[in-house]
């Protein structure tokens, strides 16, 4: 997983010029699973840099998305949803979020408009109150799912939950208040030059984006615990000689043989569907035709096994 040292990234690029008063820096999105953090980051960036799904715990790594403006460069660090960890993977994700919080200029705490504030939110609010040096902005997300009265109620409830630098209602789906969110977050960044080249929307390597797109495709239609059990690794990715085609060899890991059967489906039908959904997304991302070889493998109980976690790339983050 990510080697998270944002300080290393604070090296200014040799930019020819940037306007006086230009701001740049990092905002971290935190909140319970499934509250719309990744969807909101994608909407602000203007491109899908993180996968999303209606399954909790979709995001498992910190993903950086970059918002370019005339007056600022805002680097959003999307994090895995915080919840009570039940596995070693869960614990690692939890500590990943904690280590991210101390490195950013502003924290955005996401709470959905349509759900009552629960124990999970209270727990996170308490954690954030301990980050005394970093301003926290509360974002009430998914406002399109409820009526205006409910949004007002939720704004009030959130204001009682802690001390916030600002509270902003927003809907990524409806494009409501996206500029306001960006304005508010940029207002908390220090003055300084851009940290990423113009137009760069993420610093995720292509292999990682591809693996995530395959995982996203595989989440559709699976139930219960299975989404948690799926991990994807791109083993090899290279342009085929003399052809406008990229060959991608990827492995989709599950934890048990019974899950393997589910993912593959009757006569391989499900796996073929996942492959073609993923391929369409990957071709759009890479701007090239793609041959995707997708194998399903079992890595027994990988979420609880330190060795397997390392193999699947979840070790460098703590
Ligand atoms: N109606 C509506 N749905 C939204 C909005 N934002 C996100 N969603 C949906 O909510 C679900 C969760 O979105 P994600 O962005 O994956 O949530 P997350 O907070 O990143 O979840 P984790 O990565 O699991 O922590 C998805 O099905 C999204 O399509 C919104 O503004 N309006
Ligand atoms: Mg997410």
Coordinates of C-alpha atoms and ligand atoms in Angstrom, one line a residue:
X1 CA 0.0 0.0 0.0
X2 CA 0.9 3.6 0.1
X3 CA 4.1 4.9 1.5
X4 CA 2.4 7.9 3.0
X5 CA 4.9 10.7 3.5
X6 CA 3.2 13.9 2.4
X7 CA 6.0 16.0 3.6
X8 CA 8.2 14.5 0.8
X9 CA 5.6 15.9 -1.7
X10 CA 5.9 19.4 -0.4
X11 CA 8.8 20.1 -2.7
X12 CA 7.8 23.0 -4.9
X13 CA 8.0 22.2 -8.6
X14 CA 10.1 24.6 -10.8
X15 CA 7.0 26.5 -11.9
X16 CA 7.7 29.4 -14.3
X17 CA 5.2 31.6 -12.5
X18 CA 2.1 31.4 -10.4
X19 CA -0.2 34.2 -9.2
X20 CA 0.6 36.0 -6.0
X21 CA -1.4 34.6 -3.1
X22 CA -1.6 31.2 -4.7
X23 CA -2.3 28.4 -2.2
X24 CA -1.4 24.8 -2.2
X25 CA -1.7 21.9 0.2
X26 CA -3.5 18.8 1.4
X27 CA -7.1 18.1 2.5
X28 CA -8.0 14.7 4.0
X29 CA -11.5 13.2 3.6
X30 CA -12.5 11.1 6.6
X31 CA -15.8 9.5 7.8
X32 CA -17.6 6.3 8.2
X33 CA -17.6 3.8 5.4
X34 CA -20.1 4.5 2.5
X35 CA -20.7 8.1 3.3
X36 CA -19.6 9.3 -0.2
X37 CA -16.0 10.4 0.4
X38 CA -14.5 8.9 -2.8
X39 CA -17.5 10.0 -4.9
X40 CA -17.1 13.6 -3.7
X41 CA -13.3 13.5 -4.3
X42 CA -14.0 12.3 -7.9
X43 CA -16.6 15.0 -8.4
X44 CA -14.2 17.8 -7.2
X45 CA -11.3 16.4 -9.3
X46 CA -13.5 16.0 -12.3
X47 CA -12.4 12.5 -13.1
X48 CA -12.7 9.1 -11.4
X49 CA -9.5 8.7 -9.5
X50 CA -10.9 6.5 -6.7
X51 CA -13.4 3.6 -7.1
X52 CA -16.8 3.8 -5.4
X53 CA -19.5 1.3 -4.6
X54 CA -22.5 0.9 -2.3
X55 CA -20.5 -1.6 -0.3
X56 CA -18.9 -0.3 2.9
X57 CA -15.1 -0.3 3.0
X58 CA -14.6 0.2 -0.7
X59 CA -11.5 2.3 -0.3
X60 CA -8.6 0.5 1.2
X61 CA -5.7 2.8 0.5
X62 CA -5.2 6.5 0.6
X63 CA -5.8 7.9 -2.8
X64 CA -4.7 11.4 -3.9
X65 CA -6.8 13.4 -6.3
X66 CA -5.7 16.9 -7.4
X67 CA -8.0 19.9 -8.0
X68 CA -6.5 22.6 -10.2
X69 CA -7.7 26.1 -9.8
X70 CA -6.4 29.5 -10.9
X71 CA -5.8 30.5 -7.4
X72 CA -5.0 27.2 -5.7
X73 CA -4.0 23.6 -6.0
X74 CA -5.9 21.4 -3.6
X75 CA -4.7 17.8 -3.1
X76 CA -7.4 15.7 -1.7
X77 CA -6.3 12.6 0.3
X78 CA -9.3 10.1 0.3
X79 CA -9.1 7.6 3.1
X80 CA -10.7 4.2 3.9
X81 CA -14.0 4.6 5.9
X82 CA -13.4 4.4 9.7
X83 CA -15.1 1.7 11.6
X84 CA -14.4 -0.7 14.4
X85 CA -11.6 -2.9 13.0
X86 CA -12.4 -6.6 13.0
X87 CA -9.4 -7.9 11.0
X88 CA -5.7 -7.1 10.7
X89 CA -6.6 -5.4 7.5
X90 CA -9.1 -3.2 9.4
X91 CA -6.5 -2.3 12.0
X92 CA -4.0 -1.3 9.3
X93 CA -6.6 0.9 7.5
X94 CA -7.5 2.5 10.8
X95 CA -3.9 3.4 11.6
X96 CA -3.4 4.6 8.0
X97 CA -6.2 7.1 8.4
X98 CA -4.7 8.3 11.8
X99 CA -1.3 8.8 10.3
X100 CA -2.8 10.8 7.4
X101 CA -4.7 13.1 9.7
X102 CA -1.6 14.6 11.2
X103 CA 0.0 15.4 7.8
X104 CA -2.7 17.5 6.1
X105 CA -3.6 21.2 6.2
X106 CA -7.3 20.7 6.6
X107 CA -9.6 17.7 7.4
X108 CA -13.0 17.3 5.8
X109 CA -15.3 15.1 8.0
X110 CA -18.0 13.6 5.8
X111 CA -21.5 12.8 7.3
X112 CA -24.4 11.8 5.1
X113 CA -27.5 13.9 5.2
X114 CA -29.9 11.0 5.3
X115 CA -28.7 9.0 8.3
X116 CA -29.0 9.9 11.9
X117 CA -25.7 10.6 13.6
X118 CA -24.5 7.4 15.1
X119 CA -21.9 6.0 17.4
X120 CA -19.4 5.8 14.5
X121 CA -19.7 9.5 13.8
X122 CA -19.4 10.4 17.5
X123 CA -16.3 8.3 17.8
X124 CA -14.7 10.0 14.8
X125 CA -15.7 13.4 16.0
X126 CA -13.9 12.7 19.3
X127 CA -10.8 11.6 17.5
X128 CA -10.8 14.7 15.4
X129 CA -11.2 17.0 18.4
X130 CA -7.8 15.7 19.4
X131 CA -6.2 17.1 16.2
X132 CA -6.0 20.5 17.7
X133 CA -3.6 21.9 15.1
X134 CA -5.6 21.1 12.1
X135 CA -8.9 22.8 11.1
X136 CA -11.8 20.4 10.5
X137 CA -14.6 21.2 8.1
X138 CA -17.8 19.1 8.4
X139 CA -19.4 18.2 5.1
X140 CA -23.0 17.0 5.1
X141 CA -23.0 14.7 2.0
X142 CA -25.6 13.3 -0.3
X143 CA -28.1 16.1 0.2
X144 CA -29.9 15.0 -2.9
X145 CA -31.2 12.0 -1.0
X146 CA -33.4 14.0 1.4
X147 CA -35.6 17.1 1.5
X148 CA -34.4 20.6 2.6
X149 CA -35.9 20.3 6.1
X150 CA -33.9 17.2 6.7
X151 CA -30.7 18.9 5.5
X152 CA -31.3 21.7 7.9
X153 CA -31.9 19.3 10.8
X154 CA -28.7 17.4 9.9
X155 CA -26.7 20.7 9.7
X156 CA -27.9 21.5 13.2
X157 CA -27.1 18.0 14.6
X158 CA -23.6 18.2 13.0
X159 CA -23.0 21.6 14.6
X160 CA -23.7 20.1 18.0
X161 CA -21.3 17.2 17.4
X162 CA -18.1 19.2 17.6
X163 CA -16.3 22.4 16.8
X164 CA -16.0 22.9 13.1
X165 CA -14.2 25.5 11.1
X166 CA -17.2 25.4 8.7
X167 CA -20.2 23.2 7.9
X168 CA -21.1 22.8 4.3
X169 CA -24.0 20.7 2.7
X170 CA -23.0 19.1 -0.6
X171 CA -24.1 16.6 -3.1
X172 CA -21.6 15.0 -5.4
X173 CA -24.4 13.3 -7.4
X174 CA -26.3 16.5 -8.1
X175 CA -23.2 18.7 -8.4
X176 CA -24.6 20.9 -5.6
X177 CA -22.1 23.1 -3.8
X178 CA -19.0 21.5 -5.2
X179 CA -17.4 25.0 -5.7
X180 CA -18.2 26.0 -2.2
X181 CA -16.5 22.9 -0.8
X182 CA -13.4 23.6 -2.9
X183 CA -13.4 27.3 -1.8
X184 CA -13.7 26.5 1.9
X185 CA -11.0 23.8 1.8
X186 CA -8.6 26.0 -0.3
X187 CA -9.1 28.8 2.3
X188 CA -7.3 26.6 4.8
X189 CA -4.3 25.9 2.6
X190 CA -1.0 27.8 3.1
X191 CA 0.3 30.1 0.4
X192 CA 2.8 28.4 -1.8
X193 CA 3.4 27.2 -5.4
X194 CA 1.7 24.2 -7.1
X195 CA 3.0 20.9 -5.9
X196 CA 1.9 18.9 -9.0
X197 CA 2.3 19.7 -12.7
X198 CA -0.7 21.3 -14.4
X199 CA -3.4 18.9 -15.4
X200 CA -2.1 15.9 -13.3
X201 CA -5.2 14.6 -11.6
X202 CA -3.7 11.8 -9.4
X203 CA -0.3 10.4 -8.6
X204 CA -1.6 6.8 -8.6
X205 CA 0.4 4.6 -10.9
X206 CA -1.6 3.1 -13.8
X207 CA -1.2 -0.4 -12.4
X208 CA -2.9 0.6 -9.2
X209 CA -5.8 2.4 -11.0
X210 CA -6.3 -0.7 -13.2
X211 CA -6.3 -3.0 -10.2
X212 CA -8.9 -0.8 -8.5
X213 CA -11.1 -0.7 -11.6
X214 CA -11.1 -4.5 -11.7
X215 CA -12.0 -4.6 -8.0
X216 CA -14.8 -2.1 -8.6
X217 CA -16.2 -4.2 -11.4
X218 CA -16.0 -7.3 -9.2
X219 CA -18.0 -5.7 -6.3
X220 CA -21.1 -5.2 -8.4
X221 CA -23.7 -7.8 -7.5
X222 CA -21.8 -9.7 -4.8
X223 CA -23.2 -9.8 -1.3
X224 CA -22.5 -10.2 2.3
X225 CA -18.8 -10.6 3.3
X226 CA -17.6 -11.3 -0.2
X227 CA -16.6 -7.7 -1.1
X228 CA -14.3 -7.6 1.9
X229 CA -12.6 -10.8 0.7
X230 CA -11.7 -9.5 -2.8
X231 CA -8.3 -8.1 -3.6
X232 CA -6.8 -7.5 -7.0
X233 CA -3.2 -7.4 -8.1
X234 CA -2.0 -6.5 -11.6
X235 CA 0.9 -8.9 -12.3
X236 CA 1.9 -7.6 -15.6
X237 CA 1.0 -4.8 -18.0
X238 CA 2.7 -4.0 -21.2
X239 CA 1.9 -2.8 -24.8
X240 CA 1.9 -5.6 -27.3
X241 CA 4.6 -5.2 -29.9
X242 CA 3.4 -3.8 -33.2
X243 CA -0.2 -3.5 -32.0
X244 CA -2.3 -0.8 -30.6
X245 CA -3.1 -3.0 -27.6
X246 CA -2.1 -3.3 -24.0
X247 CA -1.8 -6.7 -22.4
X248 CA -2.8 -6.9 -18.7
X249 CA -2.5 -9.9 -16.5
X250 CA -4.3 -9.6 -13.2
X251 CA -5.2 -11.8 -10.3
X252 CA -8.4 -11.5 -8.3
X253 CA -7.8 -13.0 -4.9
X254 CA -10.6 -14.3 -2.6
X255 CA -10.2 -16.0 0.8
X256 CA -11.9 -19.3 0.3
X257 CA -12.5 -21.8 -2.5
X258 CA -16.3 -21.4 -2.1
X259 CA -15.9 -17.7 -2.9
X260 CA -13.8 -18.5 -5.9
X261 CA -16.8 -20.5 -7.3
X262 CA -19.1 -17.5 -6.7
X263 CA -16.8 -15.0 -8.4
X264 CA -16.3 -17.3 -11.4
X265 CA -20.0 -18.0 -11.7
X266 CA -21.8 -20.7 -13.7
X267 CA -19.5 -21.7 -16.6
X268 CA -17.4 -18.6 -15.9
X269 CA -20.3 -16.2 -16.7
X270 CA -19.8 -13.9 -13.8
X271 CA -16.0 -13.6 -14.3
X272 CA -16.5 -12.8 -18.0
X273 CA -19.0 -10.0 -17.0
X274 CA -16.6 -8.6 -14.5
X275 CA -13.8 -8.7 -17.1
X276 CA -15.7 -6.9 -19.8
X277 CA -17.0 -4.2 -17.4
X278 CA -13.5 -3.7 -16.1
X279 CA -12.0 -3.7 -19.6
X280 CA -14.3 -0.9 -20.8
X281 CA -13.3 1.3 -17.9
X282 CA -9.6 0.5 -18.3
X283 CA -9.7 1.2 -22.0
X284 CA -11.2 4.6 -21.2
X285 CA -8.5 5.3 -18.6
X286 CA -5.6 4.3 -20.8
X287 CA -7.0 5.5 -24.1
X288 CA -6.0 2.2 -25.7
X289 CA -7.5 -1.2 -26.5
X290 CA -6.8 -3.7 -23.8
X291 CA -6.5 -7.5 -23.5
X292 CA -7.4 -8.5 -20.0
X293 CA -6.4 -11.8 -18.6
X294 CA -8.1 -12.2 -15.2
X295 CA -7.4 -15.2 -13.0
X296 CA -9.2 -16.0 -9.7
X297 CA -6.9 -17.3 -6.9
X298 CA -7.4 -18.2 -3.3
X299 CA -5.2 -16.5 -0.7
X300 CA -6.6 -18.2 2.4
X301 CA -7.9 -15.7 5.0
X302 CA -5.7 -13.0 3.6
X303 CA -7.3 -10.2 5.7
X304 CA -6.0 -11.7 8.9
X305 CA -2.6 -13.0 7.6
X306 CA 0.4 -10.6 7.8
X307 CA 2.3 -12.6 5.2
X308 CA -0.6 -12.4 2.7
X309 CA -1.3 -8.8 3.4
X310 CA 2.3 -8.0 2.5
X311 CA 2.0 -10.0 -0.7
X312 CA -1.1 -8.1 -1.6
X313 CA 0.6 -4.7 -1.0
X314 CA -0.9 -3.8 2.3
X315 CA 2.3 -3.6 4.3
X316 CA 4.0 -0.3 3.7
X317 CA 1.5 2.0 5.3
X318 CA 2.0 1.7 9.0
Ligands
LIG1 N1 -27.5 9.9 -4.1 C1 -26.2 10.1 -3.8 N2 -25.4 9.0 -3.7 C2 -24.1 9.2 -3.4 C3 -23.5 10.5 -3.3 N3 -22.2 10.4 -3.0 C4 -22.0 9.0 -3.0 N4 -23.1 8.3 -3.2 C5 -23.3 6.8 -3.2 O1 -22.9 6.3 -2.0 C6 -22.2 5.1 -2.1 C7 -20.9 5.2 -1.4 O2 -20.1 6.1 -2.0 P1 -18.5 6.1 -1.9 O3 -18.0 7.3 -2.5 O4 -17.9 4.8 -2.4 O5 -18.3 6.1 -0.3 P2 -17.0 6.2 0.6 O6 -17.3 7.0 1.8 O7 -15.8 6.5 -0.2 O8 -17.0 4.6 1.1 P3 -15.7 3.8 1.7 O9 -14.6 3.9 0.7 O10 -16.2 2.4 1.8 O11 -15.4 4.4 3.0 C8 -22.1 4.8 -3.6 O12 -23.1 4.0 -4.0 C9 -22.3 6.2 -4.2 O13 -22.8 6.2 -5.5 C10 -24.4 11.6 -3.5 O14 -24.0 12.8 -3.4 N5 -25.7 11.4 -3.7
LIG2 MG1 -14.1 5.4 -0.5

